[in-house]
């Protein structure tokens, strides 16, 4: 029988509600346990945390900086606010920035109706974009036998990079370039279809939150994704190490 | 053999060697002057000495930066305290011939002007005086004495106490108390710890760290070794940008020399304490100066920041406790140990101790490198030490802190330079870049310039900084071109707030500062550039807001 690791218990407040937590639980996990919604994009259960999307930022009483809920552990007596007017504004604006960065015309996307970005925009009430589109042209790579990557729809969450490295152990994906020129690449920026490392397992397709990495031959709105395989596989990988 | 004796022996041998020369001619061999003459002046002087048969009495030596780069190439003569400016190889014979007669008046540079007399040199005490390529000269100037003292007479805790007592704060921009940082890393329990020196210096216009490394590299190594002893580390890395070839060359040479004399390496001074230093090169990404990105880069990964906590002090290089400080911070360590923390705390102000090195640039007469006590006012720096603006347009603003800082207008020139005062004005001390602007500069353009820098240096990891800086840049461009509306200005201000509050690392968090500070002091310049904000009923409000 596995012995349980002892973990101290903390009590704290989230949005005025008293909750108890193990010391190794993050604010995000606690919120989810307690049915409190905090938006996330870069986080996905089963992969390492990068704190890159900044959508999960919350306010903590007594701290002047916002903290990412996905990476911040519960401490005793902490008072967390997840849904202030200020946070709602920031979250909408972050989504606006994402929409202004690439091609996010949902009506013509294979992931229409099945996209995490689109769903968040609807849920958070982001109904228009005040910024001019950056009009970048990024490469679409169709060289892979079964998959396509359209970098114009990529939001650089790095889920593909992480799943490929941490779960599939192939490390086909990486990120190249800086600022708005940053983009996902396969191998050393060579066509995906020529990759020596890609096992064609399709995990990147399943974790990509938007219509950036998709299966070939899908029509508009057809590309549904499931990543419930991940937590299970992550545990197996952990055990192997 | 005890270290003090060992060092004294080297020093006295070196002094004897030098005492046979009646004159020393010192030629600046730091990057600023070298860019103008390569090593031609030194060669010409040596040739002139030879020609006039003075090899036995006159020594020509290369030294580090003398500070007044605007008047370079600089050459000084000792004894006599004579400084020559704008020297060319053709002047060599005249300078040598004038040694025991009259100095060459047409080349004289007044070294009694405020530029020199108002400075207090701690970090730069050896710059322009000793030959940076010669460890014996450093030792003659009390070099490595502090290391010996720390290793043989002090416990690590006593070393840290001295740093705490000095009140030294980090010179890399953040101003974090150095003693506290050292004691935190010292407390961390691990068999392996690291000392890292941040020599990435990516701010446009800044060259303080480069100059220290070029002019007095051993001082930085000594500071790192003392830090290693204090926190319990045996390995140090200097992360230096590859664009600094001369600094890297001198540093490499210094490491070799120190190892030869067992001042680095195994069992330093025979105490059993080992400390080795290696150099790692950065590829010139500004963000690699951020500590977590820097460490990722040393580990061979993509140089992008990660969220903190965990801090480097408990999870740094390869997951081990790591001390990371700036070049200038380490350069202060040896004098603090030599003279005591109380001595250092006697310089500067209540909250900011010691001195600060600044690189003066822009429309100012005396561009170059200066070191002043904390608490010196901006006016003293700009008007007295810097000699005022070069143009007739007159002073408009001084920019401190580079892309993370802000512009300070004339009315605040009497502010003393310390961490808190500059922050209150919406700028930061930063690493020491100081750019003076006259009335011909447009503040919108200044803000746009720095935003362009942040946009292209953003690592791209987090959304607010990656896309936010690009959108702010576009809005600033629109406004600068006269196409912006009051809506654009509002949007710009909202973005400033967003990017500052939500970005992952310091680059994004401080990227709005140049915009915010120019909006704070020069808002009318922005408003004047907006397209006529006529309201539906045809009236324009005086403040530019449509009524
Ligand atoms: C974008 C960015 C760039 C930075 N660049 C430098 C740099 O070039 N040199 C430096 O010493 N510190 C730099 N820093 C600060 C470092 O992260 C770190 O705080 C510093 O090296 C600590 O040393 P100190 O305590 O001695 O100042 C930078 C920080 C940020 C956010
Ligand atoms: S391709 Fe998809 S998973 Fe990969 S970084 Fe872009 S949006 Fe994220
Ligand atoms: S703030 Fe900018 S530089 Fe820092 S992590 Fe985010 S994108 Fe990268
Ligand atoms: S989910 Fe926390 S930063 Fe993206």
mmCIF file of C-alpha atoms and ligand atoms in Angstrom, chain A residues 41-42 104 138 148-151 153-163 173-175 183-184 203-214 225, ligand 2:
data_model
loop_
_atom_site.group_PDB
_atom_site.id
_atom_site.type_symbol
_atom_site.label_atom_id
_atom_site.label_comp_id
_atom_site.label_asym_id
_atom_site.label_seq_id
_atom_site.Cartn_x
_atom_site.Cartn_y
_atom_site.Cartn_z
ATOM 1 C CA UNK A 41 -4.918 29.081 -21.598
ATOM 2 C CA UNK A 42 -1.320 27.997 -21.232
ATOM 3 C CA UNK A 104 -8.578 34.461 -35.609
ATOM 4 C CA UNK A 138 3.385 33.323 -40.799
ATOM 5 C CA UNK A 148 -1.162 20.781 -40.583
ATOM 6 C CA UNK A 149 0.272 23.652 -38.582
ATOM 7 C CA UNK A 150 -1.111 27.107 -39.331
ATOM 8 C CA UNK A 151 1.073 29.493 -37.358
ATOM 9 C CA UNK A 153 -3.701 30.795 -35.573
ATOM 10 C CA UNK A 154 -1.047 29.922 -32.980
ATOM 11 C CA UNK A 155 -1.226 31.710 -29.635
ATOM 12 C CA UNK A 156 2.215 30.498 -28.481
ATOM 13 C CA UNK A 157 0.940 28.691 -25.411
ATOM 14 C CA UNK A 158 3.766 26.160 -25.904
ATOM 15 C CA UNK A 159 1.512 23.224 -25.075
ATOM 16 C CA UNK A 160 2.694 21.408 -28.205
ATOM 17 C CA UNK A 161 6.308 22.002 -27.209
ATOM 18 C CA UNK A 162 5.700 20.653 -23.730
ATOM 19 C CA UNK A 163 3.605 17.620 -24.614
ATOM 20 C CA UNK A 173 8.540 21.228 -31.369
ATOM 21 C CA UNK A 174 10.340 24.287 -30.122
ATOM 22 C CA UNK A 175 10.041 28.058 -30.269
ATOM 23 C CA UNK A 183 6.872 31.047 -33.610
ATOM 24 C CA UNK A 184 6.678 27.313 -33.184
ATOM 25 C CA UNK A 203 -0.519 14.538 -29.121
ATOM 26 C CA UNK A 204 0.267 18.100 -30.188
ATOM 27 C CA UNK A 205 -2.899 18.124 -32.247
ATOM 28 C CA UNK A 206 -4.928 17.137 -29.243
ATOM 29 C CA UNK A 207 -3.469 19.670 -26.809
ATOM 30 C CA UNK A 208 -3.420 22.662 -29.142
ATOM 31 C CA UNK A 209 -6.179 24.866 -27.746
ATOM 32 C CA UNK A 210 -6.959 26.528 -31.066
ATOM 33 C CA UNK A 211 -7.025 25.611 -34.724
ATOM 34 C CA UNK A 212 -3.273 25.956 -35.188
ATOM 35 C CA UNK A 213 -2.318 22.283 -35.212
ATOM 36 C CA UNK A 214 -5.070 20.203 -36.776
ATOM 37 C CA UNK A 225 -10.027 17.840 -29.578
HETATM 38 S S1 LIG C 2 0.640 25.468 -32.132
HETATM 39 FE FE1 LIG C 2 -1.090 25.289 -30.706
HETATM 40 S S2 LIG C 2 -0.246 24.233 -28.930
HETATM 41 FE FE2 LIG C 2 1.480 24.937 -30.134
HETATM 42 S S3 LIG C 2 1.995 26.943 -29.224
HETATM 43 FE FE3 LIG C 2 0.622 27.338 -30.932
HETATM 44 S S4 LIG C 2 -1.401 27.415 -30.024
HETATM 45 FE FE4 LIG C 2 -0.083 26.429 -28.522
#
